[in-house]
Tab-separated table of C-alpha atoms in Angstrom:
chain	number	residue	atom	x	y	z
A	1	GLY	CA	-12.123	-0.771	52.585
A	2	PRO	CA	-10.463	-3.181	50.161
A	3	GLU	CA	-12.124	-1.796	46.971
A	4	ASP	CA	-12.014	1.808	48.148
A	5	GLU	CA	-9.393	3.770	45.948
A	6	ASP	CA	-7.693	4.597	49.102
A	7	GLY	CA	-7.421	0.781	50.247
A	8	VAL	CA	-4.251	-0.952	51.498
A	9	PRO	CA	-4.340	-2.948	48.046
A	10	ALA	CA	-4.541	0.410	46.252
A	11	PHE	CA	-1.691	1.621	48.713
A	12	LEU	CA	0.617	-0.964	48.579
A	13	ALA	CA	-0.452	-1.250	44.502
A	14	LYS	CA	1.721	2.522	44.265
A	15	ALA	CA	5.034	1.408	45.550
A	16	MET	CA	8.108	1.455	43.417
A	17	SER	CA	7.914	-2.797	43.612
A	18	PRO	CA	4.307	-3.285	44.266
A	19	PRO	CA	3.257	-6.795	45.956
A	20	HIS	CA	1.267	-9.705	43.841
A	21	LEU	CA	-2.316	-8.625	44.090
A	22	LYS	CA	-2.776	-12.825	45.120
A	23	SER	CA	0.530	-11.629	48.399
A	24	VAL	CA	-1.821	-8.606	48.763
A	25	SER	CA	-4.902	-10.842	49.172
A	26	ASN	CA	-3.662	-13.432	50.801
A	27	ALA	CA	-1.996	-11.259	54.028
A	28	LEU	CA	-5.253	-8.998	54.191
A	29	GLU	CA	-7.198	-12.911	55.400
A	30	LEU	CA	-4.906	-13.642	57.084
A	31	LEU	CA	-5.060	-11.147	59.268
A	32	VAL	CA	-8.627	-10.778	59.236
A	33	ASP	CA	-8.687	-14.958	60.155
A	34	LEU	CA	-6.605	-14.563	63.275
A	35	GLY	CA	-9.188	-11.267	64.142
A	36	ALA	CA	-6.011	-9.006	63.795
A	37	MET	CA	-7.925	-6.547	60.546
A	38	GLU	CA	-11.900	-5.572	60.100
A	39	ALA	CA	-12.678	-7.523	56.770
A	40	GLU	CA	-15.332	-4.887	55.928
A	41	THR	CA	-12.977	-1.478	56.636
A	42	ASN	CA	-9.382	-3.075	56.002
A	43	ALA	CA	-9.442	-1.394	60.601
A	44	LEU	CA	-6.881	-2.777	62.479
A	45	THR	CA	-8.004	-4.305	65.911
A	46	SER	CA	-7.260	-4.628	69.278
A	47	LEU	CA	-5.082	-7.345	68.448
A	48	GLY	CA	-3.839	-6.022	65.281
A	49	ARG	CA	-2.483	-2.697	67.089
A	50	CYS	CA	-0.680	-5.003	69.603
A	51	LEU	CA	0.305	-7.382	66.792
A	52	SER	CA	2.048	-4.153	64.109
A	53	VAL	CA	4.523	-3.605	67.137
A	54	LEU	CA	5.508	-7.003	68.189
A	55	SER	CA	8.684	-7.512	65.423
A	56	LEU	CA	7.084	-11.484	64.745
A	57	GLU	CA	4.860	-12.701	62.282
A	58	PRO	CA	1.482	-12.168	62.934
A	59	ARG	CA	0.311	-15.676	64.236
A	60	VAL	CA	3.676	-16.377	66.708
A	61	GLY	CA	2.683	-12.201	68.065
A	62	LYS	CA	-0.795	-13.937	69.055
A	63	MET	CA	0.304	-17.119	70.119
A	64	VAL	CA	2.698	-15.200	72.747
A	65	ILE	CA	-0.222	-12.490	73.333
A	66	TYR	CA	-2.609	-15.270	74.413
A	67	SER	CA	0.465	-16.997	76.239
A	68	HIS	CA	-0.551	-13.436	78.796
A	69	LEU	CA	-3.499	-15.461	79.137
A	70	LEU	CA	-2.876	-19.046	80.132
A	71	GLY	CA	-0.007	-17.608	82.553
A	72	CYS	CA	3.079	-18.993	80.577
A	73	ALA	CA	4.188	-15.823	78.742
A	74	ARG	CA	8.112	-16.747	78.742
A	75	ALA	CA	8.121	-19.933	77.543
A	76	ALA	CA	5.758	-18.562	74.649
A	77	ALA	CA	7.887	-15.602	74.454
A	78	CYS	CA	11.061	-18.114	73.153
A	79	MET	CA	8.857	-19.982	71.659
A	80	GLY	CA	7.947	-17.121	69.380
A	81	VAL	CA	10.903	-15.478	68.592
A	82	ALA	CA	12.716	-19.007	67.906
A	83	MET	CA	9.786	-19.580	65.747
A	84	SER	CA	10.751	-16.365	63.901
A	85	TYR	CA	13.788	-16.701	63.801
A	86	LYS	CA	16.158	-19.756	61.620
A	87	SER	CA	16.292	-23.713	64.069
A	88	PRO	CA	19.417	-23.715	66.041
A	89	PHE	CA	19.849	-27.474	64.636
A	90	ILE	CA	22.225	-27.561	62.432
A	91	LEU	CA	22.374	-30.449	58.977
A	92	PRO	CA	24.312	-32.834	59.773
A	93	PRO	CA	26.105	-35.253	57.435
A	94	PRO	CA	24.135	-38.899	56.070
A	95	ASP	CA	26.217	-40.801	58.015
A	96	MET	CA	25.320	-38.273	61.481
A	97	ARG	CA	21.426	-37.712	60.521
A	98	ARG	CA	20.330	-41.177	62.666
A	99	SER	CA	22.703	-39.845	65.616
A	100	ALA	CA	21.668	-35.863	65.195
A	101	ASP	CA	17.571	-37.080	64.840
A	102	SER	CA	17.989	-39.422	68.656
A	103	ALA	CA	19.903	-36.247	69.692
A	104	LYS	CA	16.845	-34.137	69.010
A	105	VAL	CA	14.124	-36.639	70.920
A	106	ALA	CA	16.060	-36.480	73.467
A	107	LEU	CA	15.977	-33.167	73.888
A	108	SER	CA	12.378	-32.886	72.972
A	109	ARG	CA	11.025	-35.260	76.582
A	110	GLY	CA	8.574	-36.659	74.959
A	111	SER	CA	7.056	-33.018	74.380
A	112	GLU	CA	6.608	-34.264	69.933
A	113	SER	CA	7.024	-30.163	69.409
A	114	ASP	CA	9.949	-28.664	67.303
A	115	GLN	CA	8.878	-25.380	69.702
A	116	VAL	CA	8.927	-27.191	72.897
A	117	THR	CA	12.277	-28.492	71.875
A	118	ILE	CA	13.820	-25.157	71.344
A	119	LEU	CA	12.248	-24.192	74.907
A	120	TYR	CA	13.980	-26.704	76.189
A	121	ALA	CA	17.463	-26.278	74.517
A	122	ILE	CA	16.954	-22.638	75.039
A	123	SER	CA	15.977	-22.682	78.946
A	124	GLU	CA	19.408	-25.218	78.864
A	125	ARG	CA	21.122	-22.768	77.441
A	126	ASP	CA	20.663	-20.021	80.243
A	127	LYS	CA	21.648	-22.603	82.902
A	128	LEU	CA	24.729	-23.032	81.352
A	129	VAL	CA	25.664	-19.238	81.244
A	130	ARG	CA	24.280	-18.577	84.360
A	131	GLN	CA	26.548	-21.110	85.511
A	132	GLY	CA	29.535	-19.928	83.840
A	133	GLY	CA	30.245	-22.988	81.921
A	134	GLN	CA	31.319	-21.469	78.231
A	135	GLY	CA	32.349	-25.173	77.539
A	136	ALA	CA	29.921	-26.843	78.989
A	137	PHE	CA	27.826	-24.680	76.787
A	138	ASN	CA	29.145	-25.515	73.878
A	139	ALA	CA	29.795	-28.918	74.393
A	140	PHE	CA	26.238	-29.618	74.554
A	141	CYS	CA	25.297	-27.728	71.530
A	142	ARG	CA	28.510	-30.300	69.814
A	143	ARG	CA	25.809	-33.307	71.392
A	144	ASN	CA	22.808	-31.893	70.255
A	145	PHE	CA	24.452	-30.388	67.334
A	146	LEU	CA	23.333	-27.288	67.957
A	147	GLY	CA	24.229	-23.798	66.422
A	148	THR	CA	26.217	-22.076	69.188
A	149	SER	CA	25.773	-18.505	66.965
A	150	THR	CA	22.141	-19.499	66.472
A	151	LEU	CA	21.406	-20.445	70.049
A	152	GLN	CA	22.670	-17.599	71.633
A	153	MET	CA	21.626	-14.528	68.730
A	154	ILE	CA	17.909	-17.033	69.905
A	155	GLY	CA	18.221	-15.946	73.736
A	156	ASP	CA	19.505	-12.001	73.615
A	157	LEU	CA	16.930	-11.192	71.294
A	158	ARG	CA	14.211	-11.447	73.503
A	159	GLN	CA	15.091	-9.023	74.851
A	160	ASN	CA	13.546	-7.200	71.909
A	161	VAL	CA	10.161	-8.816	72.236
A	162	SER	CA	10.115	-7.793	75.634
A	163	ARG	CA	10.274	-4.519	75.297
A	164	GLU	CA	7.884	-4.614	72.648
A	165	LEU	CA	5.532	-5.987	74.516
A	166	GLY	CA	6.188	-3.924	77.176
A	167	SER	CA	5.855	-0.715	75.041
A	168	LEU	CA	2.190	-1.909	74.459
A	169	GLY	CA	2.204	-2.536	78.155
A	170	PHE	CA	2.063	-5.427	78.710
A	171	PRO	CA	4.350	-7.086	81.876
A	172	ASN	CA	8.321	-8.199	81.885
A	173	THR	CA	7.616	-11.643	80.026
A	174	LYS	CA	10.971	-13.050	82.378
A	175	SER	CA	9.004	-11.824	85.373
A	176	LEU	CA	7.707	-14.294	87.623
A	177	ASP	CA	5.503	-12.618	89.644
A	178	GLY	CA	1.780	-11.760	88.030
A	179	TYR	CA	-1.037	-13.845	86.621
A	180	HIS	CA	0.663	-13.639	82.920
A	181	ASN	CA	3.012	-16.265	84.421
A	182	ARG	CA	1.258	-17.829	86.613
A	183	HIS	CA	1.749	-21.027	85.571
A	184	ASP	CA	5.316	-21.024	84.778
A	185	LYS	CA	7.287	-22.760	87.306
A	186	GLU	CA	4.923	-25.473	86.371
A	187	GLY	CA	6.456	-25.964	83.215
A	188	ASP	CA	3.272	-27.212	82.076
A	189	ILE	CA	2.987	-28.193	78.752
A	190	SER	CA	-0.461	-28.459	78.199
A	191	LEU	CA	-0.754	-25.136	78.540
A	192	TRP	CA	2.250	-24.115	76.038
A	193	GLN	CA	0.395	-26.245	73.444
A	194	ALA	CA	-2.449	-24.499	74.096
A	195	ALA	CA	-0.350	-20.676	73.357
A	196	ILE	CA	1.282	-22.620	70.297
A	197	ALA	CA	-2.836	-23.461	68.637
A	198	ALA	CA	-4.130	-20.513	69.098
A	199	GLY	CA	-1.962	-18.786	67.944
A	200	LEU	CA	-1.180	-21.207	64.581
A	201	TYR	CA	-4.645	-21.767	64.176
A	202	PRO	CA	-6.156	-22.535	60.886
A	203	ASN	CA	-2.184	-23.686	60.553
A	204	VAL	CA	-3.456	-27.542	61.688
A	205	ALA	CA	-4.112	-30.492	60.673
A	206	PHE	CA	-5.736	-33.933	61.826
A	207	ARG	CA	-5.987	-37.547	60.435
A	208	LYS	CA	-8.014	-40.787	61.695
A	209	ARG	CA	-6.480	-44.147	62.317
A	210	GLY	CA	-4.498	-46.286	60.366
A	211	GLU	CA	-3.948	-43.102	58.283
A	212	VAL	CA	-0.740	-41.537	57.587
A	213	ASN	CA	-1.579	-37.995	55.815
A	214	PHE	CA	-2.919	-35.499	57.983
A	215	SER	CA	-5.747	-33.181	56.292
A	216	THR	CA	-5.679	-29.752	56.116
A	217	MET	CA	-8.366	-27.310	56.566
A	218	THR	CA	-8.152	-26.510	52.551
A	219	ASN	CA	-8.367	-30.266	52.414
A	220	ARG	CA	-4.615	-31.050	51.501
A	221	LYS	CA	-2.743	-33.686	52.343
A	222	ALA	CA	0.190	-33.951	54.092
A	223	LYS	CA	3.301	-35.416	55.971
A	224	ILE	CA	5.424	-33.594	58.981
A	225	HIS	CA	8.441	-32.368	57.180
A	226	ILE	CA	12.224	-34.016	57.071
A	227	SER	CA	13.581	-31.079	59.079
A	228	SER	CA	10.878	-31.727	62.327
A	229	LEU	CA	11.334	-33.882	64.754
A	230	ASN	CA	8.528	-35.369	64.585
A	231	ALA	CA	9.773	-37.326	62.043
A	232	ALA	CA	12.458	-38.711	63.675
A	233	ARG	CA	12.031	-42.175	62.992
A	234	GLY	CA	10.069	-44.381	66.126
A	235	GLN	CA	8.268	-41.052	66.591
A	236	PRO	CA	4.041	-41.645	66.357
A	237	LEU	CA	3.145	-38.902	63.961
A	238	ASN	CA	6.445	-40.157	61.236
A	239	GLY	CA	4.158	-43.209	59.890
A	240	LYS	CA	0.229	-44.464	60.236
A	241	SER	CA	-1.939	-43.193	63.297
A	242	GLN	CA	-2.534	-45.600	66.010
A	243	VAL	CA	-4.865	-43.719	67.767
A	244	ALA	CA	-7.837	-45.921	68.896
A	245	GLU	CA	-11.131	-46.094	66.394
A	246	GLY	CA	-12.981	-42.743	66.195
A	247	GLU	CA	-10.317	-40.557	67.918
A	248	VAL	CA	-8.696	-38.246	65.497
A	249	GLU	CA	-4.878	-37.268	65.869
A	250	PHE	CA	-4.163	-33.312	65.955
A	251	VAL	CA	-1.301	-31.112	64.701
A	252	ALA	CA	-0.975	-27.863	63.875
A	253	PHE	CA	2.446	-26.027	62.163
A	254	GLY	CA	4.468	-23.582	61.087
A	255	GLU	CA	4.340	-23.674	58.121
A	256	MET	CA	3.422	-25.694	54.534
A	257	VAL	CA	5.630	-26.665	52.199
A	258	ARG	CA	5.397	-27.542	48.524
A	259	GLY	CA	7.652	-30.413	47.285
A	260	VAL	CA	7.944	-32.643	44.667
A	261	ALA	CA	5.061	-34.973	45.783
A	262	SER	CA	3.426	-33.384	48.071
A	263	PHE	CA	3.158	-30.976	50.867
A	264	THR	CA	4.659	-31.599	54.108
A	265	MET	CA	4.340	-29.448	57.281
A	266	SER	CA	7.149	-28.233	59.064
A	267	GLN	CA	7.288	-26.601	63.088
A	268	THR	CA	5.022	-28.727	63.956
A	269	THR	CA	3.519	-30.232	67.321
A	270	HIS	CA	1.733	-33.128	68.468
A	271	LEU	CA	-1.829	-31.915	70.433
A	272	ALA	CA	-2.898	-34.064	72.823
A	273	SER	CA	-6.183	-32.661	73.524
A	274	ALA	CA	-8.604	-30.891	70.981
A	275	LEU	CA	-9.692	-29.252	74.266
A	276	PRO	CA	-7.108	-26.011	72.860
A	277	LEU	CA	-8.945	-26.002	69.222
A	278	VAL	CA	-12.285	-25.585	70.809
A	279	LEU	CA	-11.951	-23.488	73.358
A	280	LEU	CA	-8.849	-20.914	71.984
A	281	CYS	CA	-9.281	-21.220	68.261
A	282	GLY	CA	-11.060	-19.963	65.162
A	283	ASN	CA	-14.088	-17.818	64.774
A	284	THR	CA	-17.424	-19.623	65.092
A	285	LEU	CA	-17.877	-22.918	67.456
A	286	ARG	CA	-21.809	-24.200	66.387
A	287	VAL	CA	-23.384	-26.968	68.595
A	288	ARG	CA	-26.148	-29.206	67.449
A	289	PRO	CA	-27.953	-32.269	68.532
A	290	VAL	CA	-27.410	-35.987	68.115
A	291	GLU	CA	-28.736	-39.410	68.892
A	292	THR	CA	-25.573	-42.022	69.417
A	293	GLY	CA	-26.966	-45.736	70.401
A	294	GLY	CA	-30.045	-43.705	71.785
A	295	THR	CA	-28.262	-41.656	73.903
A	296	PRO	CA	-28.392	-37.999	73.188
A	297	MET	CA	-25.472	-36.120	72.302
A	298	SER	CA	-24.220	-32.625	70.835
A	299	VAL	CA	-21.740	-32.542	67.671
A	300	LEU	CA	-19.123	-29.261	68.608
A	301	SER	CA	-18.388	-27.987	65.044
A	302	LEU	CA	-15.601	-25.724	64.819
A	303	ASP	CA	-15.364	-23.585	61.573
A	304	ASP	CA	-17.552	-25.905	59.798
A	305	TRP	CA	-14.504	-28.131	59.691
A	306	ILE	CA	-13.770	-30.195	62.545
A	307	GLU	CA	-16.342	-31.999	64.778
A	308	LEU	CA	-16.896	-33.020	68.600
A	309	THR	CA	-18.349	-35.596	70.330
A	310	CYS	CA	-19.307	-34.490	73.407
A	311	LEU	CA	-22.145	-35.331	76.052
A	312	PRO	CA	-24.778	-31.842	75.762
A	313	ASP	CA	-24.345	-30.229	79.038
A	314	THR	CA	-20.280	-31.080	78.418
A	315	ALA	CA	-21.137	-28.851	74.925
A	316	SER	CA	-23.130	-25.986	76.831
A	317	ALA	CA	-20.614	-25.100	79.403
A	318	LEU	CA	-18.076	-24.981	76.738
A	319	VAL	CA	-19.024	-22.980	74.516
A	320	ILE	CA	-19.752	-21.044	77.837
A	321	LEU	CA	-16.321	-21.244	78.894
A	322	ARG	CA	-15.116	-19.699	75.573
A	323	LYS	CA	-17.187	-17.080	75.027
A	324	ARG	CA	-15.971	-15.702	78.137
A	325	VAL	CA	-12.009	-16.655	77.842
A	326	GLU	CA	-12.376	-14.739	74.164
A	327	SER	CA	-13.935	-11.496	76.225
A	328	ALA	CA	-11.508	-11.842	78.656
A	329	PHE	CA	-8.601	-11.960	75.966
A	330	TRP	CA	-10.192	-8.973	73.924
A	331	ARG	CA	-10.200	-7.155	76.617
A	332	ILE	CA	-6.859	-7.391	77.518
A	333	THR	CA	-5.618	-6.333	74.108
A	334	GLY	CA	-7.775	-3.701	74.871
A	335	GLU	CA	-6.125	-2.352	77.637
A	336	PRO	CA	-2.387	-4.821	78.490
A	337	SER	CA	-1.586	-2.650	81.291
A	338	ALA	CA	-4.459	-3.122	83.035
A	339	GLY	CA	-4.013	-7.289	83.280
A	340	MET	CA	-6.353	-8.945	84.929
A	341	SER	CA	-7.665	-6.279	87.260
A	342	HIS	CA	-9.404	-5.024	84.256
A	343	LEU	CA	-11.760	-7.780	83.415
A	344	THR	CA	-15.018	-8.808	85.325
A	345	LYS	CA	-15.665	-11.423	87.779
A	346	SER	CA	-16.982	-13.781	85.047
A	347	GLU	CA	-13.833	-13.314	82.567
A	348	ARG	CA	-11.340	-13.774	85.855
A	349	ASP	CA	-13.188	-17.034	86.913
A	350	ALA	CA	-13.051	-18.404	82.895
A	351	VAL	CA	-9.316	-17.728	82.406
A	352	GLU	CA	-8.284	-19.102	85.856
A	353	THR	CA	-11.066	-22.767	84.830
A	354	VAL	CA	-9.334	-22.366	81.268
A	355	GLY	CA	-6.407	-23.100	82.529
A	356	ARG	CA	-7.466	-26.569	85.066
A	357	VAL	CA	-9.902	-27.743	81.941
A	358	LEU	CA	-6.358	-27.401	79.666
A	359	GLN	CA	-4.352	-29.654	82.132
A	360	SER	CA	-6.512	-32.222	82.482
A	361	GLY	CA	-8.048	-32.653	78.879
A	362	HIS	CA	-4.129	-33.376	78.483
A	363	GLY	CA	-3.594	-35.260	81.577
A	364	MET	CA	-6.351	-37.501	80.496
A	365	ALA	CA	-5.357	-37.702	76.510
A	366	PRO	CA	-3.903	-41.814	76.142
A	367	THR	CA	-0.369	-42.770	76.446
A	368	ARG	CA	1.521	-42.166	73.087
A	369	SER	CA	3.133	-45.152	71.249
A	370	SER	CA	6.347	-44.645	68.573
A	371	SER	CA	6.125	-45.241	65.256
A	372	ASN	CA	8.147	-48.682	63.979
A	373	THR	CA	7.576	-47.558	60.312
A	374	ARG	CA	9.082	-44.945	58.766
């Protein structure tokens, strides 16, 4: 355990340059929160053993592993590599900042996601490389303020992650045959958002109508970092929230940066629906009955932080679906080579159902409007 003489903190304290105790504590807490480590013994779970093989930050590794269940492993592996490497976007001169932002927004195709924007850039890079057009690739990078060598490196590093996953028994992320990429051809951003949320949580923040700052799980107030696509002029997350009264706007982020006056979030993705959080994230999902205008309703409470109201039957169905999907996830991490064949019928049905539910929730999200403030 963490307090034992042979525990992780004690072992690391013997190093020639031991890490700070707070850093060790934070790292262990992160692994426990992700479900990669047992809190009492510090023993690795099946997820932890998988993450220990991947050359990715733990949250990003969990995102990639969860994507196999969601059927978008190829896209998630690409986003994961990009998140673990430096941004391919170059810093433009001050007089070209607006042009660079406009190019990035155009490249994003309305995704409101730094991760998805880079995925689109990598996909275009792959297309141009297959066509043998180095000149066209260089021109594409110049137009979009992308570093050619960085984009090339991200493309190459995908092979490393694919090999590491293969050594664990997961199927080849590039192969479009199989359960792990069954939704790849759809290019479904709803499932990409879900995978990002499943991995990055609890790096999620929210705000309500009229608010500028987001609130994190630790009650920090934060804005979008200037390097993010979502900080560009006209982006919905840049400025006051325009969601309907009573609605909540969610964003997942890769890192929290402490500035002079406030905290900022980098590597951000707007979550069009709260369903990825309810179905794939957190440690506890509690349900309690309430009455709204005389109508019986239920409140779903995620980790005693995020609260969402829905009909009682809907709440019950979501709780059951979440449990079965979670069971399927642990079964797959325990025996990756077995894939879907190792799941029970109820787990297989849940895996198929969760994809349709996530797609439906994303499709029902209100149309986004641009912000007029900066």
